[in-house]
Backbone as JSON, one array per atom type, in Angstrom:
{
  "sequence": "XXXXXXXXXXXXXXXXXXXXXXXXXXXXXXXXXXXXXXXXXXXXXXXXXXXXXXXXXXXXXXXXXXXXXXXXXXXXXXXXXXXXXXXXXXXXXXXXXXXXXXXXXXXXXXXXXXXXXXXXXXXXXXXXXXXXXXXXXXXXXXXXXXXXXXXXXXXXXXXXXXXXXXXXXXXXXXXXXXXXXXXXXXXXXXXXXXXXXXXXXXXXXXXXXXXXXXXXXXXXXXXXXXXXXXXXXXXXXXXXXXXXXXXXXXXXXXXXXXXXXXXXXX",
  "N": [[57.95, -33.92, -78.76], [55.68, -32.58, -76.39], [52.21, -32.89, -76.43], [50.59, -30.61, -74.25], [47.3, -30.3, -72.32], [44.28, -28.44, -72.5], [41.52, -28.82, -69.7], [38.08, -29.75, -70.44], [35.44, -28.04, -69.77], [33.1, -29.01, -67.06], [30.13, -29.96, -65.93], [27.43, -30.79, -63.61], [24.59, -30.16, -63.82], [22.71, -28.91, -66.1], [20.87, -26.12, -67.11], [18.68, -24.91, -69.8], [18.8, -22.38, -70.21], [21.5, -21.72, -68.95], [22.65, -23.7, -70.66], [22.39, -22.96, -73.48], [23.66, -19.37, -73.03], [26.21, -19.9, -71.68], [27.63, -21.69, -73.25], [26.46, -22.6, -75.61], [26.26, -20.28, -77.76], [28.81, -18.86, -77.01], [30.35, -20.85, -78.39], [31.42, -23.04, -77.03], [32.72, -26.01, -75.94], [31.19, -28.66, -73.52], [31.23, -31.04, -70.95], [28.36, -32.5, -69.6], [27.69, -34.36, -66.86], [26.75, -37.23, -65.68], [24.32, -36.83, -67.48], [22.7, -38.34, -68.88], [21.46, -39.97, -67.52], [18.83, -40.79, -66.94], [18.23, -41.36, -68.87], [16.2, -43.18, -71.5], [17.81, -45.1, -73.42], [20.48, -45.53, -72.05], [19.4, -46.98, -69.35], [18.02, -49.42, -70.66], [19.9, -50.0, -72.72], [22.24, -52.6, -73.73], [24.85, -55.12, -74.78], [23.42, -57.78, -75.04], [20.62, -56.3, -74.96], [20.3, -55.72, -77.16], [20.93, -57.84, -79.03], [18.69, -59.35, -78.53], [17.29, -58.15, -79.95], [18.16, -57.87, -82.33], [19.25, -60.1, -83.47], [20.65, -62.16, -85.42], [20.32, -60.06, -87.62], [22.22, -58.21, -90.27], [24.35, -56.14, -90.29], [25.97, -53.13, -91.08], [29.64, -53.14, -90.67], [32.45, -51.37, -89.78], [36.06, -51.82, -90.55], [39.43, -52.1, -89.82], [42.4, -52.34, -89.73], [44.58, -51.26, -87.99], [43.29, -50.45, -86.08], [42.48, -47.58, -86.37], [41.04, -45.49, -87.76], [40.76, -44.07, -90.79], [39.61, -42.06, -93.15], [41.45, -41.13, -95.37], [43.4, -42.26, -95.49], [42.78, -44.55, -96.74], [42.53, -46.81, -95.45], [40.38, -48.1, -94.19], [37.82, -50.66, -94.64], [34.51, -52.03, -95.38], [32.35, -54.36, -93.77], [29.45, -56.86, -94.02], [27.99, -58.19, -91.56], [26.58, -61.02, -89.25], [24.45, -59.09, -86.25], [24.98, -60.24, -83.75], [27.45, -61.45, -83.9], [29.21, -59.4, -85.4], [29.62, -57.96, -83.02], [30.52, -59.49, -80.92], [32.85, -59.71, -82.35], [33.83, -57.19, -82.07], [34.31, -56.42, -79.41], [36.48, -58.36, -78.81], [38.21, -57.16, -80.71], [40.15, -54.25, -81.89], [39.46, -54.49, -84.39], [37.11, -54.09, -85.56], [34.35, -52.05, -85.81], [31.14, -50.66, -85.55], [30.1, -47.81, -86.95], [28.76, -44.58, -87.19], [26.22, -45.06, -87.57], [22.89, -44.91, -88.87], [20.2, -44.16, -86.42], [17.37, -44.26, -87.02], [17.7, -45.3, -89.75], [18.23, -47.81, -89.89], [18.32, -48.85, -87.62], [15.28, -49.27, -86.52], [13.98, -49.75, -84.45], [14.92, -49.46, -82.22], [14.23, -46.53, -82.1], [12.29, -45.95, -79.98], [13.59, -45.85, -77.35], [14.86, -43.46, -77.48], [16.12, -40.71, -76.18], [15.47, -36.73, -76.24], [18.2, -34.64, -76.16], [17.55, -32.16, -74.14], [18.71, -29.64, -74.39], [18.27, -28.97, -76.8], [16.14, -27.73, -79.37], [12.68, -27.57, -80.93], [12.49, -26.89, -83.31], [15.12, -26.84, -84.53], [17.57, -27.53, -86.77], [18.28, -30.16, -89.46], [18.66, -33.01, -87.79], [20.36, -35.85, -86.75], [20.58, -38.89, -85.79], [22.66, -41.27, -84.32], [24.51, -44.88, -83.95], [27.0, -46.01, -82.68], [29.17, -48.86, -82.22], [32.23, -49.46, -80.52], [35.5, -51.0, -79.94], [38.33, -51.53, -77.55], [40.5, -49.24, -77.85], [39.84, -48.17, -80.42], [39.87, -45.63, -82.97], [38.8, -42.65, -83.62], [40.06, -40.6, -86.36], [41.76, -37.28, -86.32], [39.22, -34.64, -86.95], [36.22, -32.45, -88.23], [33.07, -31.6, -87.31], [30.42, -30.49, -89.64], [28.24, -29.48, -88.32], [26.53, -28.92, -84.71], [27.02, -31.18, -82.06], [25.82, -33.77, -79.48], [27.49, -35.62, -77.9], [26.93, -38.65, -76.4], [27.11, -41.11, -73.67], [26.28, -44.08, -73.71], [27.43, -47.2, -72.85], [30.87, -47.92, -71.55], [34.0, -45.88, -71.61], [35.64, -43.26, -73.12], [38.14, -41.19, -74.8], [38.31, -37.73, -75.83], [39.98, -35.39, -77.75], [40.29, -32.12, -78.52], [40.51, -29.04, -80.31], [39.87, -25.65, -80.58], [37.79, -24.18, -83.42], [39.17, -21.75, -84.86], [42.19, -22.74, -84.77], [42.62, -24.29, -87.1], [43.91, -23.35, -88.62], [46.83, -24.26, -88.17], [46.32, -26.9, -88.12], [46.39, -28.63, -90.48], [44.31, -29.66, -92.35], [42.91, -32.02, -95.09], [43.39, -30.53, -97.49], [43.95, -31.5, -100.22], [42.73, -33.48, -100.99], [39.65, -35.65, -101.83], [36.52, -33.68, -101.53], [35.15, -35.29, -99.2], [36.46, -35.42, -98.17], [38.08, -33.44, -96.46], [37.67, -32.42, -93.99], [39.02, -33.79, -92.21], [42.46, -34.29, -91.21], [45.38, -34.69, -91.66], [47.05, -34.89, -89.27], [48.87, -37.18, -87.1], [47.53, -37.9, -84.44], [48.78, -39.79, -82.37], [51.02, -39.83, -82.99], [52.69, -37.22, -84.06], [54.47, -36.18, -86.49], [56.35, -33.68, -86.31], [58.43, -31.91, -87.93], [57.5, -32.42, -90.4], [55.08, -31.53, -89.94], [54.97, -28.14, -88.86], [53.36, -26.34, -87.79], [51.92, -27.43, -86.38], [52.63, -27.11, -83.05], [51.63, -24.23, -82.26], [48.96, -25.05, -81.6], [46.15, -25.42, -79.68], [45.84, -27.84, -78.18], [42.74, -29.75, -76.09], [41.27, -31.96, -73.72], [39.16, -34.74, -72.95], [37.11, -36.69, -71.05], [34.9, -38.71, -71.4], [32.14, -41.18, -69.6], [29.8, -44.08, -68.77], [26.47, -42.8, -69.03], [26.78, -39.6, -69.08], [27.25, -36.96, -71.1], [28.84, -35.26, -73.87], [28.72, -31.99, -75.4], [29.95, -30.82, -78.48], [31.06, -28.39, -80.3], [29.74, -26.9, -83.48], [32.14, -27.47, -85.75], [34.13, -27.42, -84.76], [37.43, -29.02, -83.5], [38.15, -32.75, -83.29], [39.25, -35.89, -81.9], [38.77, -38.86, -81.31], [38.69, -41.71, -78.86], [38.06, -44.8, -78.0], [38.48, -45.69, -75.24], [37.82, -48.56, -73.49], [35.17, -50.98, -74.4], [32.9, -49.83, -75.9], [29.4, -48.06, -76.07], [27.57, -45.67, -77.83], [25.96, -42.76, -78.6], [25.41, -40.4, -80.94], [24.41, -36.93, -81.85], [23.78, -35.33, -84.17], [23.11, -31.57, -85.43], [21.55, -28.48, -86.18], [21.06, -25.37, -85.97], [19.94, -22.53, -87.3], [21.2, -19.5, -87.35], [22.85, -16.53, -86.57], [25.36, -17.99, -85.83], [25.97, -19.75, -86.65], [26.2, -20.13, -88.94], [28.54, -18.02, -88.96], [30.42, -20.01, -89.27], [29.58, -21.93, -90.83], [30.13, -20.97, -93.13], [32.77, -20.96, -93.31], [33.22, -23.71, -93.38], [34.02, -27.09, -95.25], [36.93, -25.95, -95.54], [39.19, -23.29, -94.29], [39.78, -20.43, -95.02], [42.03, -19.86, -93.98], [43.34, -22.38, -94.61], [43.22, -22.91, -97.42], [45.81, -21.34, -98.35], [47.62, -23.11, -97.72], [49.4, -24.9, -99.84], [51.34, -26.7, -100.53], [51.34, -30.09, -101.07], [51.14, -32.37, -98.33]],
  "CA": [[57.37, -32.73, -78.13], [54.92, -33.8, -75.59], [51.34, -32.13, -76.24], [49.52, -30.06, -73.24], [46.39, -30.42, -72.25], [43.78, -28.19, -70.96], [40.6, -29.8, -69.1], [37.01, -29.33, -71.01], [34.43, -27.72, -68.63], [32.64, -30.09, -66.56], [28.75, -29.69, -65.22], [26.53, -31.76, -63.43], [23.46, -29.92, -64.12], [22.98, -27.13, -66.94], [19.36, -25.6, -67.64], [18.43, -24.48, -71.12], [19.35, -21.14, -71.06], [22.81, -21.57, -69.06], [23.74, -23.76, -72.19], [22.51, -21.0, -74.42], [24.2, -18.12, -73.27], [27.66, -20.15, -71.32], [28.54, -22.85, -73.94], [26.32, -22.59, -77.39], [26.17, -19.17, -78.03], [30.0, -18.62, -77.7], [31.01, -22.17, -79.08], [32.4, -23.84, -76.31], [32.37, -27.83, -75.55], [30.87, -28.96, -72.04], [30.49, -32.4, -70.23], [27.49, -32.36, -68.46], [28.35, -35.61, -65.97], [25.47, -38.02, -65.84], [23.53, -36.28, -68.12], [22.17, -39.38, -69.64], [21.81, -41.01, -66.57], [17.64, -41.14, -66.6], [17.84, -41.89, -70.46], [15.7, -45.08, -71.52], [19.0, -45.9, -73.7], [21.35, -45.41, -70.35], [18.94, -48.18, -68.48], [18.18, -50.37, -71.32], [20.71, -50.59, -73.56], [23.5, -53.86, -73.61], [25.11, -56.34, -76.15], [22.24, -58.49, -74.72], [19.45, -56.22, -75.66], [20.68, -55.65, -78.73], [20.99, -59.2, -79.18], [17.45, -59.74, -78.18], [16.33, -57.06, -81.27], [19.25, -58.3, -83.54], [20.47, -61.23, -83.49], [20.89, -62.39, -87.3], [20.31, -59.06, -88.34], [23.26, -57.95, -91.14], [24.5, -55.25, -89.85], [27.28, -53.08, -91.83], [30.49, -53.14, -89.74], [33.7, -51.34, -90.82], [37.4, -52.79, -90.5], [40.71, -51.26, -89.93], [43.48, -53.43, -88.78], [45.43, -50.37, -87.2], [41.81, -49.82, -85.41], [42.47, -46.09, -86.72], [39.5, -45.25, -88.88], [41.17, -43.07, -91.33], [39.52, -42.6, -94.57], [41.88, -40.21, -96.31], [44.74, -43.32, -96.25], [42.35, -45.51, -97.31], [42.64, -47.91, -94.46], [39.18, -48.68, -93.71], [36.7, -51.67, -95.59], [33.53, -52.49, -94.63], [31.86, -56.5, -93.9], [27.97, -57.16, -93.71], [28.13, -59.39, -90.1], [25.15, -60.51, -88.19], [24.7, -58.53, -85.36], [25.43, -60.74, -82.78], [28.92, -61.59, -84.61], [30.0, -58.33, -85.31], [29.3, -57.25, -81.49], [31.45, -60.45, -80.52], [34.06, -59.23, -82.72], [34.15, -55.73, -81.62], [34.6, -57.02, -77.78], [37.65, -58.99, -79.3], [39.09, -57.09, -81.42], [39.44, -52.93, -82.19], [40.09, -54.33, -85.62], [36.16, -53.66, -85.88], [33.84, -50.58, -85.5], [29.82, -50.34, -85.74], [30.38, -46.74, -87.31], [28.02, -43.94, -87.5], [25.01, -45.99, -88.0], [21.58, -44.65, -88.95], [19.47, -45.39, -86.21], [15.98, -44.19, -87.9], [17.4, -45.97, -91.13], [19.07, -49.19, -89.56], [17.73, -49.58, -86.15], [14.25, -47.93, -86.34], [13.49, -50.77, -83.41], [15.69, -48.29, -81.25], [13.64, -45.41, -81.31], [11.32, -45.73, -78.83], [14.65, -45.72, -76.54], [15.42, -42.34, -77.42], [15.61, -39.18, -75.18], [16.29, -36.18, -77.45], [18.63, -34.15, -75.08], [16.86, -30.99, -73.4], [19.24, -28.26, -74.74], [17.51, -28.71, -78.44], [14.57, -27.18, -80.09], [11.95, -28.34, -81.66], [13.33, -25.87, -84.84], [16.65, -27.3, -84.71], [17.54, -28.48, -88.54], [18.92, -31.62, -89.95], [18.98, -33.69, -86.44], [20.56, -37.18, -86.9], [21.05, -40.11, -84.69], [23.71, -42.22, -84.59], [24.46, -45.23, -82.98], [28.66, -46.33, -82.27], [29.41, -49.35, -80.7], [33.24, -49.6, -80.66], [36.64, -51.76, -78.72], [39.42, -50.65, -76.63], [41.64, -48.72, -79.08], [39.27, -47.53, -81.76], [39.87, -44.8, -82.84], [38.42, -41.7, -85.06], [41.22, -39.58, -85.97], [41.43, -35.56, -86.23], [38.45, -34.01, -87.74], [35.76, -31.61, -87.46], [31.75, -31.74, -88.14], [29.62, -29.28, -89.85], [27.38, -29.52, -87.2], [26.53, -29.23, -83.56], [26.86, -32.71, -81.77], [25.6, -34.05, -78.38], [27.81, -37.2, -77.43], [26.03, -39.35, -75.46], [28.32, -42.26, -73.53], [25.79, -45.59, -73.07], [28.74, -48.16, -72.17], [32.31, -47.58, -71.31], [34.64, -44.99, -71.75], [36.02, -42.78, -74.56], [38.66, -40.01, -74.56], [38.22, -37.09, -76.85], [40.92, -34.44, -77.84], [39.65, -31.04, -79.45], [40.55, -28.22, -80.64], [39.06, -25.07, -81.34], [37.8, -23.97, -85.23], [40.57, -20.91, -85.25], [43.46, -23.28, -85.01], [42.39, -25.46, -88.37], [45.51, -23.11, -89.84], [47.71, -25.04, -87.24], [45.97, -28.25, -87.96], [46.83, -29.66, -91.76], [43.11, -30.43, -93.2], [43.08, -33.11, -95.96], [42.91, -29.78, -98.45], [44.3, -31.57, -101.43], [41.88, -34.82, -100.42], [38.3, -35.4, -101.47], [35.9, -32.63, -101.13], [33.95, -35.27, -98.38], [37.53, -35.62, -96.8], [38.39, -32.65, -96.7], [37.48, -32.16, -92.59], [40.04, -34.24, -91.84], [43.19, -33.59, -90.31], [46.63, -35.25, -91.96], [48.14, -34.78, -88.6], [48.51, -38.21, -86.47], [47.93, -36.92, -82.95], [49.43, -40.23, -81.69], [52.73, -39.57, -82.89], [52.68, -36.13, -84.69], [55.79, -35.42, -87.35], [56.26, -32.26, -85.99], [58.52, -31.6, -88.85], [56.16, -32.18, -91.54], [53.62, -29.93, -89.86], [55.48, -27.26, -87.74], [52.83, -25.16, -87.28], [51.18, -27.82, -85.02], [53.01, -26.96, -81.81], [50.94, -23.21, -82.04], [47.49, -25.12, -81.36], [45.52, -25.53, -78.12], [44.37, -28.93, -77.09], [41.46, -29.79, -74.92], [41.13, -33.26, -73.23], [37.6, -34.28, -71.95], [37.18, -37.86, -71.06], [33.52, -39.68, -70.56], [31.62, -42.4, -68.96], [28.57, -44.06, -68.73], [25.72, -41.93, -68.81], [27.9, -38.19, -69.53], [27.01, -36.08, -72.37], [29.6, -33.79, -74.37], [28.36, -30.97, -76.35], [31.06, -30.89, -79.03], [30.18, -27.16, -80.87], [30.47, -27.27, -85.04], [33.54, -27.33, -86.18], [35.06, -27.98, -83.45], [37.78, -30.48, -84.37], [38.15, -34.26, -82.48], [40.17, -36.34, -81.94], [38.18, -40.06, -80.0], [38.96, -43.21, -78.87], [37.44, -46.02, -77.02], [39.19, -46.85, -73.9], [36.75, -49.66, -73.75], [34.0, -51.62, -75.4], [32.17, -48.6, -75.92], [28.23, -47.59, -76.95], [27.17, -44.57, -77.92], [24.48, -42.45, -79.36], [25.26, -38.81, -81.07], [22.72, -36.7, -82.03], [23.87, -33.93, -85.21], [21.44, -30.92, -85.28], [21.85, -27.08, -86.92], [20.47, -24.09, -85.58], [19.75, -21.37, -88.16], [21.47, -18.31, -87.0], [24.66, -15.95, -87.25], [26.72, -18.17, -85.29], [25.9, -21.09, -87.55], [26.7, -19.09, -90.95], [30.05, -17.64, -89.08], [31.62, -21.32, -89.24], [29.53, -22.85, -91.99], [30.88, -20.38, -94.47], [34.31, -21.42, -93.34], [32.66, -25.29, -94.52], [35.88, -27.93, -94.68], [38.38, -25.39, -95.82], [39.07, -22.19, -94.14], [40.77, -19.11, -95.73], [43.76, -19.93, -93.9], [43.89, -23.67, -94.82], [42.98, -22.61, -98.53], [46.69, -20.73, -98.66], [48.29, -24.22, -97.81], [49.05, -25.75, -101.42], [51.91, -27.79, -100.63], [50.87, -31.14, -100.53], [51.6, -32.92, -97.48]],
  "C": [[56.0, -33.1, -77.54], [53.74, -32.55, -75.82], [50.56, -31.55, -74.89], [48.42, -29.79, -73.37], [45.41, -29.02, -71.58], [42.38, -28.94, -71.21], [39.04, -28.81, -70.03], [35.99, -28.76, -69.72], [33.64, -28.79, -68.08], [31.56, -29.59, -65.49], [27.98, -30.73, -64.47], [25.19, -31.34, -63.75], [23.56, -28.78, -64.98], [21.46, -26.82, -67.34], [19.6, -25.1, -69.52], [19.01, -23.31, -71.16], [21.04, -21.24, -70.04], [23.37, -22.62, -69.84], [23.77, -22.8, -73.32], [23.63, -20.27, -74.38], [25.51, -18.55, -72.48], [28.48, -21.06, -72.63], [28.02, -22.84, -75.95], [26.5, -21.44, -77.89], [28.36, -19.07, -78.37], [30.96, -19.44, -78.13], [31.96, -22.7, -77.94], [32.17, -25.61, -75.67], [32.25, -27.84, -73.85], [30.66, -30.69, -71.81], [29.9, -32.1, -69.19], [27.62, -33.79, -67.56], [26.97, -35.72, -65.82], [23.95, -37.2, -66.61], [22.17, -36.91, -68.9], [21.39, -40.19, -68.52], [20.0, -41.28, -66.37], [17.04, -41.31, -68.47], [16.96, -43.26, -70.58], [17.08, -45.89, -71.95], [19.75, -46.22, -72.75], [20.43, -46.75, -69.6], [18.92, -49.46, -69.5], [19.39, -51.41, -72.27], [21.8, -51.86, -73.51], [23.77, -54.59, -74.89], [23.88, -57.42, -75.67], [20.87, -58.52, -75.38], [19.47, -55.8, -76.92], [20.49, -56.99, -79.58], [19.65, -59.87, -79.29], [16.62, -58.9, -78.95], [17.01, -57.95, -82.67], [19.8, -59.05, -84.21], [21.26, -61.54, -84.59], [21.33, -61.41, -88.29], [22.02, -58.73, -89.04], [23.43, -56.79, -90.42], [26.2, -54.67, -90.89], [28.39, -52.37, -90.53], [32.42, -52.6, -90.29], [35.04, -51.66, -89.74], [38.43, -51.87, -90.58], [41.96, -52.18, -88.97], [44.04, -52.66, -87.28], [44.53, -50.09, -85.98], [42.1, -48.24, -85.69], [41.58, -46.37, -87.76], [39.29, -44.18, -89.6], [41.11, -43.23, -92.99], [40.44, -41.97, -95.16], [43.31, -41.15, -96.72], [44.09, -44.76, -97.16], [42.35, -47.18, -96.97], [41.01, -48.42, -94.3], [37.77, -49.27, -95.16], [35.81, -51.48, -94.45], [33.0, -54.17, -94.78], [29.97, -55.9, -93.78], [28.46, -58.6, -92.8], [27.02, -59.64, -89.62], [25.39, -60.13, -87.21], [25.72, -59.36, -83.99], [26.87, -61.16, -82.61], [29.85, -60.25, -84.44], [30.28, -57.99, -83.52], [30.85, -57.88, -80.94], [33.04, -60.22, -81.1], [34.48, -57.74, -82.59], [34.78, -55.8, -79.89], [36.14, -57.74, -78.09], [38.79, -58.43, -79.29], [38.57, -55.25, -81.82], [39.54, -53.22, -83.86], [38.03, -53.96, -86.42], [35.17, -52.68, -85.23], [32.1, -50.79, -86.36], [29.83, -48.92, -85.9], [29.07, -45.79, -87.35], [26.73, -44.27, -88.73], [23.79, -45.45, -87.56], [20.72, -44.97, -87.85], [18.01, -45.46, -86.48], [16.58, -45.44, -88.66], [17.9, -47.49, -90.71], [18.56, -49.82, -88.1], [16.38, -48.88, -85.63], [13.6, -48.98, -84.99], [13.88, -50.1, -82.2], [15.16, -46.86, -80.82], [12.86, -44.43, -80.4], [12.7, -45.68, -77.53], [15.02, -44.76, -76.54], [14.91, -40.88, -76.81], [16.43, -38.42, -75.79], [16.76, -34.78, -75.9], [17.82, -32.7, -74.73], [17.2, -29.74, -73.95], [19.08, -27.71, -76.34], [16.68, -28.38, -78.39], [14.21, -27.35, -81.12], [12.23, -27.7, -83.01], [14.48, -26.44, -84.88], [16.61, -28.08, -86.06], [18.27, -29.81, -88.45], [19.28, -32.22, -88.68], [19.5, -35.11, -86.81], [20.87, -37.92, -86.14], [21.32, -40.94, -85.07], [23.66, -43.05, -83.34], [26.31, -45.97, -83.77], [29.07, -47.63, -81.54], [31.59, -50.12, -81.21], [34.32, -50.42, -79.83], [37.44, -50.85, -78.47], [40.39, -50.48, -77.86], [41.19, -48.29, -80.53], [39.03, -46.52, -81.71], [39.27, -44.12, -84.01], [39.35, -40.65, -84.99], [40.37, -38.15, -86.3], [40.58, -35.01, -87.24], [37.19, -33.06, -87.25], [34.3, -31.61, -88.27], [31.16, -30.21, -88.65], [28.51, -29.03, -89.18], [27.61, -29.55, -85.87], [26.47, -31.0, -83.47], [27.01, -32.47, -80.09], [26.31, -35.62, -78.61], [27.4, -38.06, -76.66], [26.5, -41.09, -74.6], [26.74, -43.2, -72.92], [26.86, -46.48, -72.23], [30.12, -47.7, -72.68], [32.61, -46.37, -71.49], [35.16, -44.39, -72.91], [36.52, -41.24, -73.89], [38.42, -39.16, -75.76], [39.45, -35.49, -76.49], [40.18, -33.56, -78.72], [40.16, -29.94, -79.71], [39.71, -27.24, -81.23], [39.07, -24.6, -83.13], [39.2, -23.12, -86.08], [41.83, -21.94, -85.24], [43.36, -24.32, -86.25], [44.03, -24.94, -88.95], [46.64, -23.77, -89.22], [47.7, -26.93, -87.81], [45.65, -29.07, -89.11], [45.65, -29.93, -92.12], [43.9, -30.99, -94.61], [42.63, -31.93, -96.9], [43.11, -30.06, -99.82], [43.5, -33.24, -101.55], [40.62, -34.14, -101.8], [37.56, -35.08, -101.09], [35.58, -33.34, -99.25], [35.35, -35.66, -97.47], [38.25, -34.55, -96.16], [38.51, -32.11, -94.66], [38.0, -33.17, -91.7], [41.5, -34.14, -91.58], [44.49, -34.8, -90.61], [47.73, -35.64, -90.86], [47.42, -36.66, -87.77], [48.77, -38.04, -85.11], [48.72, -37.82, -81.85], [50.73, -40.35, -82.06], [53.04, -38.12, -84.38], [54.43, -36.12, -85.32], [55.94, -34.01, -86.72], [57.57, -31.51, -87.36], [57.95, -31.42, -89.88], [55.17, -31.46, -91.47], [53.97, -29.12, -88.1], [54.37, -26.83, -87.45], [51.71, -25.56, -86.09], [51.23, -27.37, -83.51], [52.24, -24.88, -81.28], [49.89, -23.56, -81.64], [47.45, -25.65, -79.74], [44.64, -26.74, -77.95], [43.44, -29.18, -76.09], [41.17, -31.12, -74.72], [39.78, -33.4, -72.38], [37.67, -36.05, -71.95], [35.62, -38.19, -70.28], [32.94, -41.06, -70.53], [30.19, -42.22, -69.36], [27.59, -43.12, -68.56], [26.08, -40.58, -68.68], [27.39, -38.05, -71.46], [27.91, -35.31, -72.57], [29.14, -33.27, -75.42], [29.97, -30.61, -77.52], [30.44, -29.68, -80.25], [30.85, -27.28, -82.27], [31.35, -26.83, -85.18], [34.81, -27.26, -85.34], [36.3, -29.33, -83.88], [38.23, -31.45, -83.31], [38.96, -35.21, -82.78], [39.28, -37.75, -81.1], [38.63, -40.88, -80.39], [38.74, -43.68, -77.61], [38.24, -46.24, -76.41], [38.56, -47.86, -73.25], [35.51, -50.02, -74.38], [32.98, -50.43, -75.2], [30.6, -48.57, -76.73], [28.23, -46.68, -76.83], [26.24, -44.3, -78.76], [25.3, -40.78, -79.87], [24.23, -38.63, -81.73], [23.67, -35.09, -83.21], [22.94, -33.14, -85.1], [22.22, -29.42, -85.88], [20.74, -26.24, -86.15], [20.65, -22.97, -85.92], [20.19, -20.24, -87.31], [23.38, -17.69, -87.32], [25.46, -16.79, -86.81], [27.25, -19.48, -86.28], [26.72, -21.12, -88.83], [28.29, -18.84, -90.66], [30.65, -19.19, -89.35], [31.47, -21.62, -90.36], [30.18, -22.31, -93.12], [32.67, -20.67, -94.31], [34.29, -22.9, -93.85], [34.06, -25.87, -94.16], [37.28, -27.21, -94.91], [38.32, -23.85, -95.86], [39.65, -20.92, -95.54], [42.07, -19.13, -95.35], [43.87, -21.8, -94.47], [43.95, -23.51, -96.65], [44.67, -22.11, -99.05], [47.62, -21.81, -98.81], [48.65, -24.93, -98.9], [49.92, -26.2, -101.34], [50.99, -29.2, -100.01], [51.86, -31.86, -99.41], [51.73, -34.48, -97.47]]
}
């Protein structure tokens, strides 16, 4: 049963308040197209200048043969590589992934490179920056953050599949998992059982695909689906913004009221 797509909104320019009141306010994902594109990271960044901060440096690098990067089967180790190694083996091979890496706590050499995107405020809670650098075919399967997230494409390409928060009862969370796995998503969107989880074919995908210098606003709890269609960098940026709209999701947390009713294990 072949999934349908529809297309994520697509901007070239958005001011502060038409993300406000078109895309954050009523939770909806946007690619702003070259959004990045006067970033310091966007000009500087390369396996080069990385190379030219890094070289030796250990860096922790996690492993998945399948290149799926699915903790809830228990597929994915991690190595300590030096940078310049791992990099070389990420260009190779998707069998490795520079994962949601600190870059205050791991690359604080990086943060003079950073442009904190425009549509935040200086109140915005728990902000984190990540840095990604992934191969063709690595993937992060179906899951969904407790947070806003700005995606931020440095090098190559990366497709992302989403769904909105209301269809989680469609979409199998890991409810009999580990609390911290719990926002994960049993279904395998590249070849879905559709027997084992009928109630998939009720949900609404959303296909958004970006490039160099492209930002996607990916709204909490939103759930994702990415993968590198090439040697990919990236930067996201987590962040919270105290208000009702925050509370309506977070109190839904990794396991709604409808996923809660689910108690066969899958």
């Amino acid at each position: 049963m072949e999934t349908k797509f529809k297309d994520i909104a697509t901007v070239s320019e958005l001011s502060k308040n038409e993300f406000d009141n078109n895309y954050y306010k009523p939770s909806i994902p946007v690619i702003i197209k070259g959004g990045a594109n006067d970033y310091k990271a966007y000009k500087k960044w390369s396996p080069e200048y990385f190379s030219s901060l890094f070289g030796k440096k250990k860096v922790d690098v996690r492993t998945s043969q399948s290149g799926v990067y699915d903790y809830h089967k228990g597929s994915v180790s991690r190595v300590f590589l030096p940078f310049d190694e791992a990099v070389d083996y990420i260009k190779e091979n998707k069998a490795y992934y520079l994962q949601q890496s600190s870059i205050p706590d791991n690359f604080p050499e990086l943060l003079g490179d950073l442009d904190e995107p425009m549509w935040m405020e200086e109140t915005d809670k728990n902000k984190v920056r990540n840095l990604w650098i992934g191969g063709v075919g690595c993937v992060s399967p179906l899951h969904f953050d407790g947070s806003d997230n700005f995606l931020i494409q440095i090098k190559g390409k990366k497709e992302i599949i989403l769904f909105h928060p209301d269809d989680d009862k469609y979409l199998y969370p890991n409810v009999h998992g580990p609390k911290t796995l719990r926002q994960i998503s049993l279904i395998d969107l590249d070849n879905v059982d559709h027997k084992k989880f009928p109630l998939f074919e009720k949900s609404q995908a959303y296909k958004a695909t970006i490039g160099p210098g492209d930002i996607l606003y990916i709204p909490l709890h939103w759930w994702h689906h990415v993968r590198s269609l090439d040697f990919s960098i990236n930067i996201n940026y987590w962040w919270n913004r105290k208000n009702l709209r925050y509370y309506k999701y977070y109190t839904k947390a990794a396991v709604s009221t409808h996923t809660k009713r689910l108690t066969k294990k899958y």
